[in-house]
Amino acid sequence: MFTIAFKGIRQYFKDRTAVLLSLLLPIVLITLFALMYGGIGKKEKSRPISLLFTDQDNTELSKEVFKTLNDQDGMQLFPKSYEEASDLIKKGKNTAVLVLYKGFQDSVEAGNKAPMELFYDEAKEIEMGLLQQALWSNLFGITMKKGIKGKVNTWIREKNPNLADAELLNIQAQVEEQFTDFDNSEDSKKMEEKSNLPMTAIVSEEKNGNLGLVQAIAGTAIMMLLFSVSGSGASLLKEKEDGTFRRLLVSPITPSSILYGKMLSTLFMAVLQLTVMFLYSWLALGLDIFINLPALLLMILSAAIACTSFGIFMASVCKSRKQVESLSTLVILVISALGGSMMPLIFMPEIMHKLAIVSVNYWAIEGFFDIFWRQLPLSEIYPKMLVLLGIGTVLTSISVISFKRNLLKLV
Amino acid sequence: MLVAKNLSKSYKEVKALNNVSLAVQEGELYGLLGPNGAGKTTMISILSSLLKPDCGEILYRGKSLYQNLTESKKMIGVVPQEIALYEDLTAFENLKFWGTLYGIKGKQLQLKIEELLSFLGLSDRKNHKIKNYSGGMKRRINIAAALLHDPKIVFMDEPTVGIDPQSRNLIFEVIQELHSRGLTMIYTTHYMEEAERLCDRIGIIDEGKIIAEGSFEELKKSSNIKEEIHVKFTNTLKTDLSNIDNHFNGQLLIHENQMVLSTSQANADLPILIQMCTNANLHLENLQVRSLSLESIFLELTGKSLRD
């Protein structure tokens, strides 16, 4: 078994181009994904959300709405006619337009429903979510205050029909003054403070490092490792095609030794690849790999065992190298998409979260998140390692059976 | 040395071996001659433990092959038809790997490899990768890998396939040298000249059965055919020559612009053949009467050419 493993490792290092590619390609991809997820360099202030604004009312209140919204951090308004705005949205250049219809101020002051509407591009669901959140507090803050003032004035007029106009105007001015005084008062600030929900991040980038970087490294490293090990598994079928497998079988070693030897050399390459990935992430991307080194090493080993078993499993169930190559590519792409290697699971619907547990990628990525992002102790991480080892054991057991059934029969 | 009794092997509907028995003496070079698909490789695969027969028994020095398989395997060396070597490793690395699998280690292995490389004339190329070797050199290393553990019997499955005549002669010399050292060998080929030149005894195998067995002289004696008439024409033989073939009872081999007639009465058949060829507008370039070859014996026994 060890002789076969050493031979496999020797062959791996003989092909310098393949060694370079197996290490360089994941490095390039990790860097690329880290850039995509904003995992490299200083955290930049996020780009403001742009909102088109159509003011058909053109009153003091509609102008106040424009100013209030535009003054908000993270939001930028662009005045446009409705036609221009809808054209820009159709062309995908903008996400939404807020239209304040004629009579906006009058309706608000009368305490009626404000005539306004938001038109948007349904494809930009994420941006729309952020936009709605920003609009909700500001837009309804302005309109509701005006609406309450209007309602109060209407109520005074209705309850005091004989009130002289001058008296009425005086009362309205006092009401206005009260609202303004309250807005500027300490009480108002205290109430605002009381009504605000205090929010404190338990897990944050400041305390826990770079989320995007962890996602990029964990997701890409596992996906690339699966591709590497499937190639290594395919070499088992190459041995059959080249005739060396027959020669191995006539030598005084058991068929299982051939399989375990191949697994051992593949495992070595898998551990090497993951180790190089994390060393690169530390040296070039600033990931603190020493945050929990024992957990990281054990997680690397567990992930490598699970991935190696996957590679051997693919080789043992397929009948030719071409079959392994095409089927592996398909399966790896599917489980990588499911497991969150290509896109973080938070962006996926609930059903995908449930399906993800069948993927090696999911458990490995979650394990690396536990180490680098959640910074959990080993006692909290080890269940994920056990799942990975479980996956490895199941796949290896199936491989041993399939190996005897397929490969040995095909001699 | 080796006794195989009543071996049969089928692949679904196809009967690859049909109740074959075989006995090979110590130090003997036994040739298994037959066309492609006759059952030679299946026979070697079974005798070398790679395949299990459906029925039958295999004894090495009186003990069943499967009684102690690991020990039996150490007695056997196999030179497969394919170049079963790792192309990206050097000859030395390949031999070291194969030797280690047989439990040979350290200095002993090193010396054995050096000895074999010297014997095969490849000492100066030992650190070159196999992928940079010529076809003939690869074949020689392929043989060396089967000899590292000093096997008692070596199976050579068409070891000269796809190489040039010069390399083939070199391999013949190696085999003859091994034979002279007393190594027992079973050699499969579909080249009759190889079997004629190398083997002490020949078993002719066709459709999973050994249909004749003996030394070349014994096979010749048992044959009704005594001579061969070889005719070469200036033009390619495109015309229908079935009337000539029928006249000589199917003992005519035709290949491109050549014709071989196996006969027991060359003196009588020669003028008839020339006359029939002239009638068929075939222009003679060369004509020879030769002594009997295995090819003719095979044709007589099976009614088909070895290269069919």
Coordinates of C-alpha atoms in Angstrom, one line a residue, chain A residues 3-4 7 10-11 14 239 242-244 246-253 411, chain B residues 45 50 73 78 80 82-86 88 93 97-98 100-102 142 145:
Chain A
T3 CA 4.8 1.5 -2.1
I4 CA 1.9 2.4 -4.3
K7 CA 4.9 5.9 -6.4
R10 CA 6.6 10.6 -6.9
Q11 CA 4.5 10.7 -10.1
K14 CA 7.5 14.5 -11.6
E239 CA -3.6 2.4 -14.9
D242 CA -2.2 1.5 -19.8
G243 CA -2.0 -2.1 -18.5
T244 CA -0.1 -1.3 -15.3
R246 CA -2.9 -5.9 -14.7
R247 CA 0.7 -6.0 -13.7
L248 CA -0.2 -4.7 -10.2
L249 CA -2.8 -7.4 -9.9
V250 CA -0.4 -10.2 -10.7
S251 CA 2.0 -9.0 -8.1
P252 CA 1.8 -10.4 -4.6
I253 CA -0.3 -7.5 -3.2
V411 CA -9.4 -6.7 -16.4
Chain B
S45 CA -4.4 -14.4 -17.5
L50 CA -5.3 -12.6 -13.0
K73 CA 2.5 -15.1 -7.4
V78 CA 4.3 -11.7 -16.5
P80 CA 2.1 -8.2 -20.6
E82 CA 0.9 -3.6 -23.2
I83 CA 3.9 -1.5 -22.1
A84 CA 2.9 -1.8 -18.5
L85 CA 5.2 0.9 -17.2
Y86 CA 4.8 4.4 -15.8
D88 CA 6.6 9.7 -16.4
E93 CA 12.3 4.2 -10.8
F97 CA 8.7 0.2 -7.8
W98 CA 7.9 -3.2 -9.4
T100 CA 9.5 -3.3 -4.1
L101 CA 6.0 -4.8 -4.7
Y102 CA 7.7 -8.3 -4.6
N142 CA 8.7 -4.3 -19.8
A145 CA 10.0 -5.6 -14.7

